[in-house]
Backbone as ProteinMPNN parsed JSONL, in Angstrom:
{"seq_chain_A": "MTDMKPCPACGNAPLAVVQVIILDQSVCCSCGLRGPGRETETDAVTAWNTRPIEDRLAAERGRLVEALKLFLR", "coords_chain_A": {"N_chain_A": [[-8.408, -20.506, 1.348], [-8.228, -16.967, 1.228], [-8.54, -14.701, 4.006], [-11.57, -12.917, 4.405], [-12.766, -9.585, 4.431], [-15.269, -8.118, 6.601], [-18.685, -7.588, 5.546], [-19.183, -4.582, 3.738], [-21.608, -3.298, 3.727], [-23.419, -4.325, 5.699], [-21.791, -5.244, 7.714], [-21.593, -7.819, 8.566], [-20.655, -11.315, 8.734], [-21.081, -14.718, 7.913], [-19.247, -14.952, 4.842], [-19.338, -15.767, 1.377], [-17.915, -17.296, -1.561], [-19.125, -17.525, -4.702], [-19.854, -19.199, -7.804], [-20.772, -17.543, -10.684], [-22.152, -17.97, -13.621], [-19.465, -17.843, -15.542], [-17.741, -16.613, -13.854], [-16.235, -15.978, -10.629], [-17.647, -14.8, -7.6], [-17.802, -12.77, -4.71], [-19.995, -12.949, -1.949], [-22.215, -11.604, 0.454], [-23.656, -13.439, 2.968], [-25.605, -12.547, 4.62], [-26.86, -9.995, 3.924], [-26.819, -10.117, 1.188], [-25.23, -8.6, -0.495], [-23.115, -8.256, -3.312], [-19.839, -8.77, -4.531], [-17.502, -7.659, -7.105], [-17.383, -9.623, -10.115], [-14.907, -12.04, -10.822], [-12.194, -13.849, -12.448], [-11.007, -15.881, -10.923], [-11.286, -17.514, -7.696], [-9.552, -16.463, -5.778], [-8.992, -13.932, -6.883], [-11.551, -12.842, -6.754], [-11.944, -12.649, -3.986], [-9.867, -10.876, -3.347], [-10.765, -8.611, -4.735], [-13.115, -8.124, -3.282], [-12.023, -7.49, -0.793], [-10.735, -5.126, -1.348], [-10.793, -1.868, -0.54], [-10.778, 1.174, -1.289], [-11.465, 3.706, -0.116], [-11.546, 3.165, 2.661], [-8.884, 2.403, 2.976], [-7.535, 4.801, 2.366], [-8.517, 6.422, 4.43], [-7.461, 5.084, 6.673], [-4.734, 5.479, 6.221], [-4.602, 8.274, 6.394], [-5.43, 8.616, 9.032], [-3.262, 7.43, 10.367], [-1.251, 9.235, 9.621], [-2.151, 11.552, 10.908], [-2.084, 10.74, 13.599], [0.69, 10.415, 13.969], [1.493, 13.077, 13.586], [0.237, 14.267, 15.763], [1.587, 13.023, 17.858], [4.133, 14.189, 17.534], [3.452, 16.84, 18.048], [2.673, 16.756, 20.724], [4.986, 16.293, 22.112]], "CA_chain_A": [[-8.953, -19.241, 0.898], [-7.783, -15.79, 1.96], [-9.545, -14.114, 4.885], [-12.379, -11.875, 3.785], [-13.226, -8.519, 5.311], [-16.721, -8.142, 6.786], [-19.478, -6.907, 4.531], [-19.177, -3.134, 3.927], [-22.973, -2.796, 3.854], [-24.068, -4.687, 6.97], [-20.769, -5.562, 8.698], [-21.697, -9.211, 9.009], [-20.066, -12.473, 8.085], [-20.114, -15.299, 6.994], [-19.236, -14.563, 3.444], [-19.098, -16.914, 0.501], [-17.55, -17.036, -2.943], [-19.95, -18.388, -5.546], [-19.586, -19.073, -9.232], [-21.898, -17.018, -11.435], [-21.842, -18.281, -15.022], [-18.051, -18.241, -15.649], [-16.955, -15.794, -12.932], [-16.418, -16.136, -9.186], [-18.126, -13.556, -7.004], [-17.975, -12.801, -3.261], [-21.372, -12.615, -1.591], [-22.556, -11.577, 1.876], [-24.755, -14.365, 3.221], [-26.601, -11.884, 5.457], [-27.661, -9.003, 3.195], [-26.821, -10.433, -0.232], [-24.354, -7.739, -1.286], [-22.198, -9.028, -4.146], [-18.647, -8.096, -5.01], [-17.322, -7.784, -8.545], [-17.04, -10.935, -10.632], [-13.51, -12.213, -11.228], [-11.931, -15.142, -13.072], [-10.637, -16.893, -9.936], [-11.771, -17.273, -6.333], [-8.591, -15.568, -5.123], [-9.208, -12.583, -7.407], [-12.84, -12.372, -6.24], [-11.716, -12.261, -2.582], [-9.043, -9.659, -3.379], [-11.648, -7.508, -5.136], [-14.003, -7.867, -2.14], [-11.25, -6.872, 0.282], [-10.19, -3.836, -1.776], [-11.667, -0.778, -0.096], [-9.929, 2.358, -1.436], [-11.798, 4.767, 0.837], [-11.074, 2.726, 3.973], [-7.418, 2.43, 2.968], [-7.113, 6.21, 2.456], [-8.824, 6.897, 5.784], [-6.484, 4.494, 7.592], [-3.459, 6.172, 5.997], [-4.737, 9.632, 6.934], [-5.449, 8.49, 10.488], [-1.884, 7.198, 10.778], [-0.52, 10.49, 9.463], [-2.596, 12.466, 11.964], [-1.568, 10.241, 14.882], [2.102, 10.767, 14.016], [1.579, 14.524, 13.752], [-0.169, 14.541, 17.138], [2.714, 12.604, 18.722], [5.152, 15.238, 17.437], [2.916, 18.042, 18.67], [2.573, 16.583, 22.176], [6.308, 16.098, 22.72]], "C_chain_A": [[-8.447, -18.126, 1.807], [-8.904, -15.284, 2.859], [-10.273, -12.993, 4.174], [-12.78, -10.842, 4.828], [-14.74, -8.661, 5.492], [-17.42, -7.361, 5.669], [-19.468, -5.398, 4.769], [-20.576, -2.557, 4.105], [-23.564, -3.078, 5.225], [-23.076, -5.058, 8.065], [-20.747, -7.01, 9.144], [-20.819, -10.157, 8.21], [-21.031, -13.599, 8.44], [-20.311, -14.799, 5.569], [-18.922, -15.793, 2.618], [-18.601, -16.423, -0.852], [-18.334, -18.038, -3.773], [-19.566, -18.189, -6.999], [-20.874, -18.635, -9.918], [-21.511, -17.09, -12.908], [-20.378, -18.707, -15.105], [-17.166, -17.472, -14.687], [-17.231, -16.176, -11.493], [-16.782, -14.783, -8.599], [-18.284, -13.747, -5.502], [-19.375, -12.303, -2.932], [-21.51, -12.606, -0.073], [-23.772, -12.469, 2.079], [-25.859, -13.736, 4.066], [-27.489, -10.949, 4.638], [-27.687, -9.224, 1.684], [-25.958, -9.539, -1.105], [-23.357, -8.602, -2.042], [-21.026, -8.164, -4.56], [-18.524, -8.267, -6.51], [-16.942, -9.209, -8.944], [-15.599, -10.971, -11.114], [-13.302, -13.629, -11.751], [-11.574, -16.243, -12.082], [-11.212, -16.528, -8.574], [-10.855, -16.285, -5.609], [-8.788, -14.128, -5.588], [-10.534, -11.994, -6.913], [-12.706, -11.903, -4.788], [-10.89, -10.981, -2.519], [-9.89, -8.452, -3.752], [-12.592, -7.125, -3.994], [-13.269, -7.102, -1.05], [-10.664, -5.509, -0.086], [-11.2, -2.745, -1.445], [-10.87, 0.525, -0.134], [-10.21, 3.449, -0.409], [-11.311, 4.4, 2.228], [-9.554, 2.791, 4.05], [-6.905, 3.862, 3.079], [-7.377, 6.779, 3.842], [-7.826, 6.35, 6.801], [-5.133, 5.185, 7.449], [-3.508, 7.579, 6.585], [-4.754, 9.608, 8.459], [-4.031, 8.288, 11.018], [-1.051, 8.466, 10.696], [-0.878, 11.468, 10.579], [-2.098, 12.029, 13.342], [-0.095, 10.598, 15.025], [2.302, 12.262, 14.232], [1.233, 14.911, 15.189], [0.942, 14.155, 18.111], [3.817, 13.662, 18.713], [4.714, 16.498, 18.162], [2.943, 17.939, 20.194], [3.908, 16.353, 22.855], [6.7, 17.226, 23.583]], "O_chain_A": [[-8.263, -18.325, 3.008], [-10.08, -15.418, 2.523], [-9.672, -12.215, 3.434], [-13.095, -11.185, 5.967], [-15.417, -9.249, 4.649], [-16.797, -6.578, 4.952], [-19.718, -4.961, 5.892], [-20.718, -1.433, 4.588], [-24.143, -2.19, 5.85], [-23.463, -5.178, 9.227], [-19.957, -7.382, 10.012], [-20.314, -9.814, 7.141], [-21.83, -13.343, 9.341], [-21.37, -14.31, 5.176], [-18.312, -16.745, 3.106], [-18.837, -15.278, -1.236], [-18.223, -19.248, -3.575], [-19.026, -17.15, -7.379], [-21.923, -19.26, -9.762], [-20.643, -16.35, -13.37], [-20.071, -19.849, -14.765], [-15.949, -17.657, -14.698], [-18.322, -16.642, -11.164], [-16.288, -13.748, -9.045], [-18.831, -14.756, -5.057], [-19.877, -11.364, -3.548], [-20.989, -13.489, 0.608], [-24.803, -12.276, 1.433], [-26.931, -14.321, 4.217], [-28.713, -11.081, 4.646], [-28.476, -8.599, 0.977], [-25.948, -9.694, -2.326], [-22.816, -9.562, -1.493], [-21.183, -6.99, -4.894], [-19.346, -8.944, -7.128], [-16.26, -9.911, -8.196], [-15.129, -10.025, -11.747], [-14.133, -14.508, -11.524], [-11.81, -17.419, -12.36], [-11.577, -15.378, -8.33], [-11.326, -15.384, -4.914], [-8.756, -13.204, -4.775], [-10.631, -10.789, -6.68], [-13.282, -10.884, -4.405], [-11.187, -10.093, -1.719], [-9.751, -7.386, -3.153], [-12.84, -5.941, -3.763], [-13.821, -6.178, -0.452], [-10.148, -4.809, 0.786], [-12.303, -2.704, -1.99], [-10.336, 0.942, 0.894], [-9.275, 4.055, 0.115], [-10.72, 5.235, 2.912], [-8.999, 3.189, 5.075], [-5.945, 4.119, 3.805], [-6.56, 7.531, 4.373], [-7.392, 7.078, 7.694], [-4.461, 5.448, 8.447], [-2.544, 8.021, 7.211], [-4.163, 10.474, 9.104], [-3.644, 8.908, 12.008], [-0.244, 8.747, 11.583], [-0.001, 12.134, 11.129], [-1.729, 12.871, 14.161], [0.329, 11.039, 16.093], [3.188, 12.666, 14.985], [1.873, 15.79, 15.765], [1.207, 14.874, 19.074], [4.372, 13.994, 19.76], [5.524, 17.152, 18.819], [3.207, 18.928, 20.877], [3.953, 16.229, 24.079], [7.785, 17.21, 24.165]]}, "name": "protein", "num_of_chains": 1, "seq": "MTDMKPCPACGNAPLAVVQVIILDQSVCCSCGLRGPGRETETDAVTAWNTRPIEDRLAAERGRLVEALKLFLR"}
């Protein structure tokens, strides 16, 4: 199984992938937050790990760090 990011709600692990009816779903074992249901375990983990806001913030941080490096030269 692919590594799973920590829970976005409580920051804890361990995390599990459970089958709900016919779909697999990632679940935080600490707070119970559930990710979107997907057809496969791999797709459920990918959906859990997809964090558009975090990805945009990381990209913006990288852009700002590069700009700062140029400024401080």
